[in-house]
Amino acid sequence: MLEVKKVTKQFSSGSGDVTAVKDISLQIPAGKFASIIGKSGSGKSTLLSLLGALDKPTSGSIEVDGQDITRLGDRALNTYRGKQIGFVFQSYNLVPNLTALENVMLPLEFTRVARRERVGRAKSLLDQVGITGDKQQRKPSRLSGGEQQRVAIARALANQPKVILADEPTGNLDSQTGKMIFDLLHSLARSQNTTIVAVTHDLSIAGKTDMTFTLSDGKLVKQ
Amino acid sequence: MNSLTRGIRNTFRNSIRTVSIVLILGLSIGLSLSMLVARQAVENKISTVKSTIGTSITVSPAGARGFDGGGEPLTQADLDKAKSVAHVTSVSGTLQDRLSSDNTNLQSAIDPGTLGRRFGRSNSGFGAGGQAPNGGTFKLPVMLIGTDDPASAQVLSGSSVKLTSGTLYAAGSSDKVAVIGKELATKNNLSVGSTFTAYASTITVVGIYDAGNTFSNGTVVMPLKTVQTLSSQANAITSAIIKVDSIDTIDGAVNNLKTQLGSKADVVSQKDTATQALAPLQNIKNVSLFSLIGAMVAGAIIILLTMVMIVRERRREIGVLKAIGASNVKIMWQFMAEAVSFTVIGAVLGIAIGLAGGKPITNMLVTNSSNASSAVSQTAGPGQGPVTAQAGGGGLFRRAASNLNLKDVHAVISWHLLLYGFAAAVLIALVGSAVPSLLIAKIRPAEVMRTE
Ligand SMILES: Nc1ncnc2c1ncn2[C@@H]1O[C@H](COP(=O)(O)OP(=O)(O)OP(=O)(O)O)[C@@H](O)[C@H]1O
Ligand SMILES: [Mg+2]
């Protein structure tokens, strides 16, 4: 269960304060697929980064299975990001000079999975997302956008997180590839009872998710 | 894979950058090492010079230098007084005399030439052995030194004294024996065991030496007592070389000697000669220190700027690592490993440069200052005429100073030095990557959410 309570996020910049997220409260039950839609600048990415503990809200609390993640210390934050959350980004964000396999092994290293286990687990994850054979040894620059996003999904799943946060995961892909990626996320989440929160522009995709939140000017306008 | 191997791999991420940074770092480390080598070599030379001529005091009878001037000779009793002065470690008295055709059968090995004839003309009193100065058959007398320290380079005004055959006589001996210079031996067909006549006595040659210069190699060295007895100058001393324990105590010792010996002796410390002669070397020492510091600071700044540049370039990647659970410390280690890896490759190149460049750079620094250096050693010491200078007490030192050959600095690159340089390089890398590490800590993980 993901529970957002009266969360506000303000950025102070030179030209004054920007309130990116205004007093948002919402709940997403475990294992559900939620989508967030809204115009550019409405605060979708900001909300996602708060859920993933990449940033702290100015006020309000975010509880994951009853634990308030806004109060975690540095060490606990690293563990939370590494073990409970998996991120998928619009621009894939793979480490360019590491192979696909090494990219998937990264989160396993950070959560101190034994060295011997890492390779096996990373390989089977890549197999699951359809990156097989010599493609596992390629660097991101030698993979297509769709393939890179599959590697990113495998990396997000590496530590069997409770929640996957995806910021426009299909934004850089053609609609057919985008649909395949979405289906992949959906089926993997379902099989492992993982909660997914995905930001999207694609209303046809949003329509197929369990619940949809609409943001406008930082406020939650529709659920 | 871990932070360390990732960091090392990242070193080669951008080959053009890697090559240029390694080159610059290599040059700066190589220059640092060369400067370290030069500094150490010069330092060794300085301490050698200080401990040889820098601790010497010459004492001569007041008003006399060798065969110039006049006055009364010093005596054995004066030497005993000198010996009792604090910090004095040794006293070596010499009695110099000249052997000419009326008291020896030896022929001088030195051709009088223009200088010798000039000398003979201006010192009519010494004409005893020679003939008319312009007569054409004028011969130089043979220099005789009575000393108990026959192996001393300073007594013989040579850079080093090598016995080419035979042995030396013992200190305190009063035998009728002599050690002679190799050129004198050749001129007179003498070898070990041969004899010659001096003061109407038969003297046996026990050794032949090579002191490295023509003047000294034409000299006869005999026990002090023997010379005093044979030349009827019992107890007489014409000059003494006094050694003190260190250059720091020499001024006090000079003052005490002056008080002890009173007005009958001239006491001259060689400290100023040494200090003056060493000034160019001291300059090189300073220059090399500044260059060393400069090269090291430059190296540190290069690695610092490089790491700042790399961290800024990889902001997003650092954000990604944080977002997937990496701690700040872990990411810092990765970047430090990268910085150290750059520096280690630079250091390998730098050591190669240092090995190749240490000696030439040292020589270049020393040679460039050699004009100044030789000018100093030529004016150093009590001024004397060209021939008597070498015979006189002060002149001995003057020659000694120039014979030390200040250009002859040996650059030695030891393992110790290399390790030291290597450790310094790694330290530079760690310092150079410390600031970028702080930048890493400041990068917000939410950075990754921003689309490019
Ligand atoms: N670090 C920041 N500093 C200052 N303002 C920020 C920062 N991050 C976001 N904002 C502002 O907050 C608002 C919401 O931004 P956010 O990136 O969450 O929008 P978004 O809904 O994800 O838009 P898009 O669909 O274009 O990605 C914007 O006005 C943005 O300018
Ligand atoms: Mg966004």
PDB file of N, CA and C in Angstrom, chain B residues 140-182:
ATOM      1  N   LEU B 140     113.603  25.749 -12.012  1.00  0.00           N
ATOM      2  CA  LEU B 140     112.782  25.949 -10.806  1.00  0.00           C
ATOM      3  C   LEU B 140     113.280  25.023  -9.712  1.00  0.00           C
ATOM      4  N   PRO B 141     113.186  25.448  -8.467  1.00  0.00           N
ATOM      5  CA  PRO B 141     113.510  24.538  -7.376  1.00  0.00           C
ATOM      6  C   PRO B 141     112.400  23.489  -7.254  1.00  0.00           C
ATOM      7  N   VAL B 142     112.651  22.428  -6.492  1.00  0.00           N
ATOM      8  CA  VAL B 142     111.644  21.393  -6.275  1.00  0.00           C
ATOM      9  C   VAL B 142     110.960  21.671  -4.947  1.00  0.00           C
ATOM     10  N   MET B 143     109.657  21.661  -4.963  1.00  0.00           N
ATOM     11  CA  MET B 143     108.887  21.915  -3.751  1.00  0.00           C
ATOM     12  C   MET B 143     108.991  20.726  -2.806  1.00  0.00           C
ATOM     13  N   LEU B 144     109.270  21.020  -1.549  1.00  0.00           N
ATOM     14  CA  LEU B 144     109.349  19.957  -0.539  1.00  0.00           C
ATOM     15  C   LEU B 144     108.337  20.258   0.555  1.00  0.00           C
ATOM     16  N   ILE B 145     107.552  19.284   0.905  1.00  0.00           N
ATOM     17  CA  ILE B 145     106.595  19.463   1.996  1.00  0.00           C
ATOM     18  C   ILE B 145     106.903  18.449   3.079  1.00  0.00           C
ATOM     19  N   GLY B 146     107.132  18.949   4.266  1.00  0.00           N
ATOM     20  CA  GLY B 146     107.292  18.061   5.409  1.00  0.00           C
ATOM     21  C   GLY B 146     105.957  17.949   6.103  1.00  0.00           C
ATOM     22  N   THR B 147     105.419  16.751   6.150  1.00  0.00           N
ATOM     23  CA  THR B 147     104.097  16.584   6.765  1.00  0.00           C
ATOM     24  C   THR B 147     103.965  15.198   7.363  1.00  0.00           C
ATOM     25  N   ASP B 148     103.097  15.081   8.357  1.00  0.00           N
ATOM     26  CA  ASP B 148     102.808  13.771   8.922  1.00  0.00           C
ATOM     27  C   ASP B 148     101.559  13.181   8.289  1.00  0.00           C
ATOM     28  N   ASP B 149     101.013  13.929   7.330  1.00  0.00           N
ATOM     29  CA  ASP B 149      99.744  13.519   6.729  1.00  0.00           C
ATOM     30  C   ASP B 149      99.916  13.418   5.212  1.00  0.00           C
ATOM     31  N   PRO B 150     100.756  12.470   4.753  1.00  0.00           N
ATOM     32  CA  PRO B 150     101.151  12.470   3.341  1.00  0.00           C
ATOM     33  C   PRO B 150     100.001  12.172   2.374  1.00  0.00           C
ATOM     34  N   ALA B 151      98.926  11.581   2.873  1.00  0.00           N
ATOM     35  CA  ALA B 151      97.837  11.210   1.958  1.00  0.00           C
ATOM     36  C   ALA B 151      96.819  12.330   1.795  1.00  0.00           C
ATOM     37  N   SER B 152      97.010  13.434   2.525  1.00  0.00           N
ATOM     38  CA  SER B 152      95.992  14.478   2.517  1.00  0.00           C
ATOM     39  C   SER B 152      95.949  15.237   1.198  1.00  0.00           C
ATOM     40  N   ALA B 153      94.763  15.277   0.636  1.00  0.00           N
ATOM     41  CA  ALA B 153      94.578  16.008  -0.614  1.00  0.00           C
ATOM     42  C   ALA B 153      94.848  17.484  -0.406  1.00  0.00           C
ATOM     43  N   GLN B 154      94.510  17.981   0.789  1.00  0.00           N
ATOM     44  CA  GLN B 154      94.687  19.410   1.032  1.00  0.00           C
ATOM     45  C   GLN B 154      96.156  19.778   1.152  1.00  0.00           C
ATOM     46  N   VAL B 155      96.908  18.904   1.812  1.00  0.00           N
ATOM     47  CA  VAL B 155      98.328  19.184   1.936  1.00  0.00           C
ATOM     48  C   VAL B 155      98.969  19.216   0.556  1.00  0.00           C
ATOM     49  N   LEU B 156      98.537  18.296  -0.283  1.00  0.00           N
ATOM     50  CA  LEU B 156      99.134  18.195  -1.612  1.00  0.00           C
ATOM     51  C   LEU B 156      98.433  19.053  -2.651  1.00  0.00           C
ATOM     52  N   SER B 157      97.440  19.810  -2.267  1.00  0.00           N
ATOM     53  CA  SER B 157      96.630  20.612  -3.190  1.00  0.00           C
ATOM     54  C   SER B 157      96.156  19.816  -4.394  1.00  0.00           C
ATOM     55  N   GLY B 158      95.780  18.596  -4.154  1.00  0.00           N
ATOM     56  CA  GLY B 158      95.219  17.795  -5.249  1.00  0.00           C
ATOM     57  C   GLY B 158      93.769  17.502  -4.950  1.00  0.00           C
ATOM     58  N   SER B 159      93.004  17.124  -5.988  1.00  0.00           N
ATOM     59  CA  SER B 159      91.607  16.798  -5.737  1.00  0.00           C
ATOM     60  C   SER B 159      91.536  15.478  -4.996  1.00  0.00           C
ATOM     61  N   SER B 160      92.435  14.549  -5.336  1.00  0.00           N
ATOM     62  CA  SER B 160      92.529  13.306  -4.581  1.00  0.00           C
ATOM     63  C   SER B 160      93.936  12.794  -4.801  1.00  0.00           C
ATOM     64  N   VAL B 161      94.436  12.094  -3.821  1.00  0.00           N
ATOM     65  CA  VAL B 161      95.798  11.596  -3.936  1.00  0.00           C
ATOM     66  C   VAL B 161      95.739  10.090  -4.079  1.00  0.00           C
ATOM     67  N   LYS B 162      96.295   9.596  -5.189  1.00  0.00           N
ATOM     68  CA  LYS B 162      96.314   8.149  -5.415  1.00  0.00           C
ATOM     69  C   LYS B 162      97.756   7.695  -5.385  1.00  0.00           C
ATOM     70  N   LEU B 163      97.996   6.675  -4.587  1.00  0.00           N
ATOM     71  CA  LEU B 163      99.335   6.118  -4.543  1.00  0.00           C
ATOM     72  C   LEU B 163      99.456   5.182  -5.738  1.00  0.00           C
ATOM     73  N   THR B 164     100.370   5.487  -6.660  1.00  0.00           N
ATOM     74  CA  THR B 164     100.462   4.624  -7.850  1.00  0.00           C
ATOM     75  C   THR B 164     101.431   3.481  -7.614  1.00  0.00           C
ATOM     76  N   SER B 165     102.388   3.654  -6.692  1.00  0.00           N
ATOM     77  CA  SER B 165     103.213   2.506  -6.299  1.00  0.00           C
ATOM     78  C   SER B 165     103.831   2.779  -4.937  1.00  0.00           C
ATOM     79  N   GLY B 166     104.277   1.709  -4.278  1.00  0.00           N
ATOM     80  CA  GLY B 166     104.909   1.842  -2.972  1.00  0.00           C
ATOM     81  C   GLY B 166     103.916   2.068  -1.859  1.00  0.00           C
ATOM     82  N   THR B 167     104.391   2.675  -0.765  1.00  0.00           N
ATOM     83  CA  THR B 167     103.549   2.898   0.410  1.00  0.00           C
ATOM     84  C   THR B 167     103.761   4.320   0.917  1.00  0.00           C
ATOM     85  N   LEU B 168     102.968   4.684   1.926  1.00  0.00           N
ATOM     86  CA  LEU B 168     103.180   5.957   2.609  1.00  0.00           C
ATOM     87  C   LEU B 168     104.014   5.683   3.851  1.00  0.00           C
ATOM     88  N   TYR B 169     104.691   6.693   4.353  1.00  0.00           N
ATOM     89  CA  TYR B 169     105.394   6.509   5.632  1.00  0.00           C
ATOM     90  C   TYR B 169     104.416   6.768   6.759  1.00  0.00           C
ATOM     91  N   ALA B 170     104.792   6.331   7.974  1.00  0.00           N
ATOM     92  CA  ALA B 170     103.889   6.484   9.112  1.00  0.00           C
ATOM     93  C   ALA B 170     103.967   7.897   9.670  1.00  0.00           C
ATOM     94  N   ALA B 171     102.845   8.357  10.266  1.00  0.00           N
ATOM     95  CA  ALA B 171     102.837   9.673  10.899  1.00  0.00           C
ATOM     96  C   ALA B 171     103.846   9.675  12.043  1.00  0.00           C
ATOM     97  N   GLY B 172     104.560  10.786  12.217  1.00  0.00           N
ATOM     98  CA  GLY B 172     105.527  10.891  13.309  1.00  0.00           C
ATOM     99  C   GLY B 172     106.885  10.279  12.972  1.00  0.00           C
ATOM    100  N   SER B 173     107.002   9.736  11.785  1.00  0.00           N
ATOM    101  CA  SER B 173     108.267   9.108  11.373  1.00  0.00           C
ATOM    102  C   SER B 173     109.382  10.163  11.288  1.00  0.00           C
ATOM    103  N   SER B 174     110.617   9.707  11.526  1.00  0.00           N
ATOM    104  CA  SER B 174     111.740  10.624  11.307  1.00  0.00           C
ATOM    105  C   SER B 174     112.760   9.971  10.390  1.00  0.00           C
ATOM    106  N   ASP B 175     112.257   8.988   9.601  1.00  0.00           N
ATOM    107  CA  ASP B 175     113.141   8.290   8.665  1.00  0.00           C
ATOM    108  C   ASP B 175     113.473   9.189   7.479  1.00  0.00           C
ATOM    109  N   LYS B 176     114.548   8.835   6.811  1.00  0.00           N
ATOM    110  CA  LYS B 176     114.925   9.601   5.621  1.00  0.00           C
ATOM    111  C   LYS B 176     114.248   8.966   4.415  1.00  0.00           C
ATOM    112  N   VAL B 177     112.936   9.168   4.357  1.00  0.00           N
ATOM    113  CA  VAL B 177     112.150   8.584   3.268  1.00  0.00           C
ATOM    114  C   VAL B 177     111.325   9.687   2.607  1.00  0.00           C
ATOM    115  N   ALA B 178     110.843   9.395   1.414  1.00  0.00           N
ATOM    116  CA  ALA B 178     110.022  10.383   0.712  1.00  0.00           C
ATOM    117  C   ALA B 178     108.985   9.690  -0.159  1.00  0.00           C
ATOM    118  N   VAL B 179     107.833  10.381  -0.293  1.00  0.00           N
ATOM    119  CA  VAL B 179     106.833   9.979  -1.276  1.00  0.00           C
ATOM    120  C   VAL B 179     106.872  11.088  -2.315  1.00  0.00           C
ATOM    121  N   ILE B 180     106.987  10.730  -3.574  1.00  0.00           N
ATOM    122  CA  ILE B 180     107.154  11.798  -4.562  1.00  0.00           C
ATOM    123  C   ILE B 180     106.088  11.745  -5.642  1.00  0.00           C
ATOM    124  N   GLY B 181     105.870  12.873  -6.264  1.00  0.00           N
ATOM    125  CA  GLY B 181     104.885  12.974  -7.339  1.00  0.00           C
ATOM    126  C   GLY B 181     105.356  12.228  -8.568  1.00  0.00           C
ATOM    127  N   LYS B 182     104.405  11.730  -9.361  1.00  0.00           N
ATOM    128  CA  LYS B 182     104.778  10.842 -10.472  1.00  0.00           C
ATOM    129  C   LYS B 182     105.561  11.573 -11.564  1.00  0.00           C
TER     130      LYS B 182
END
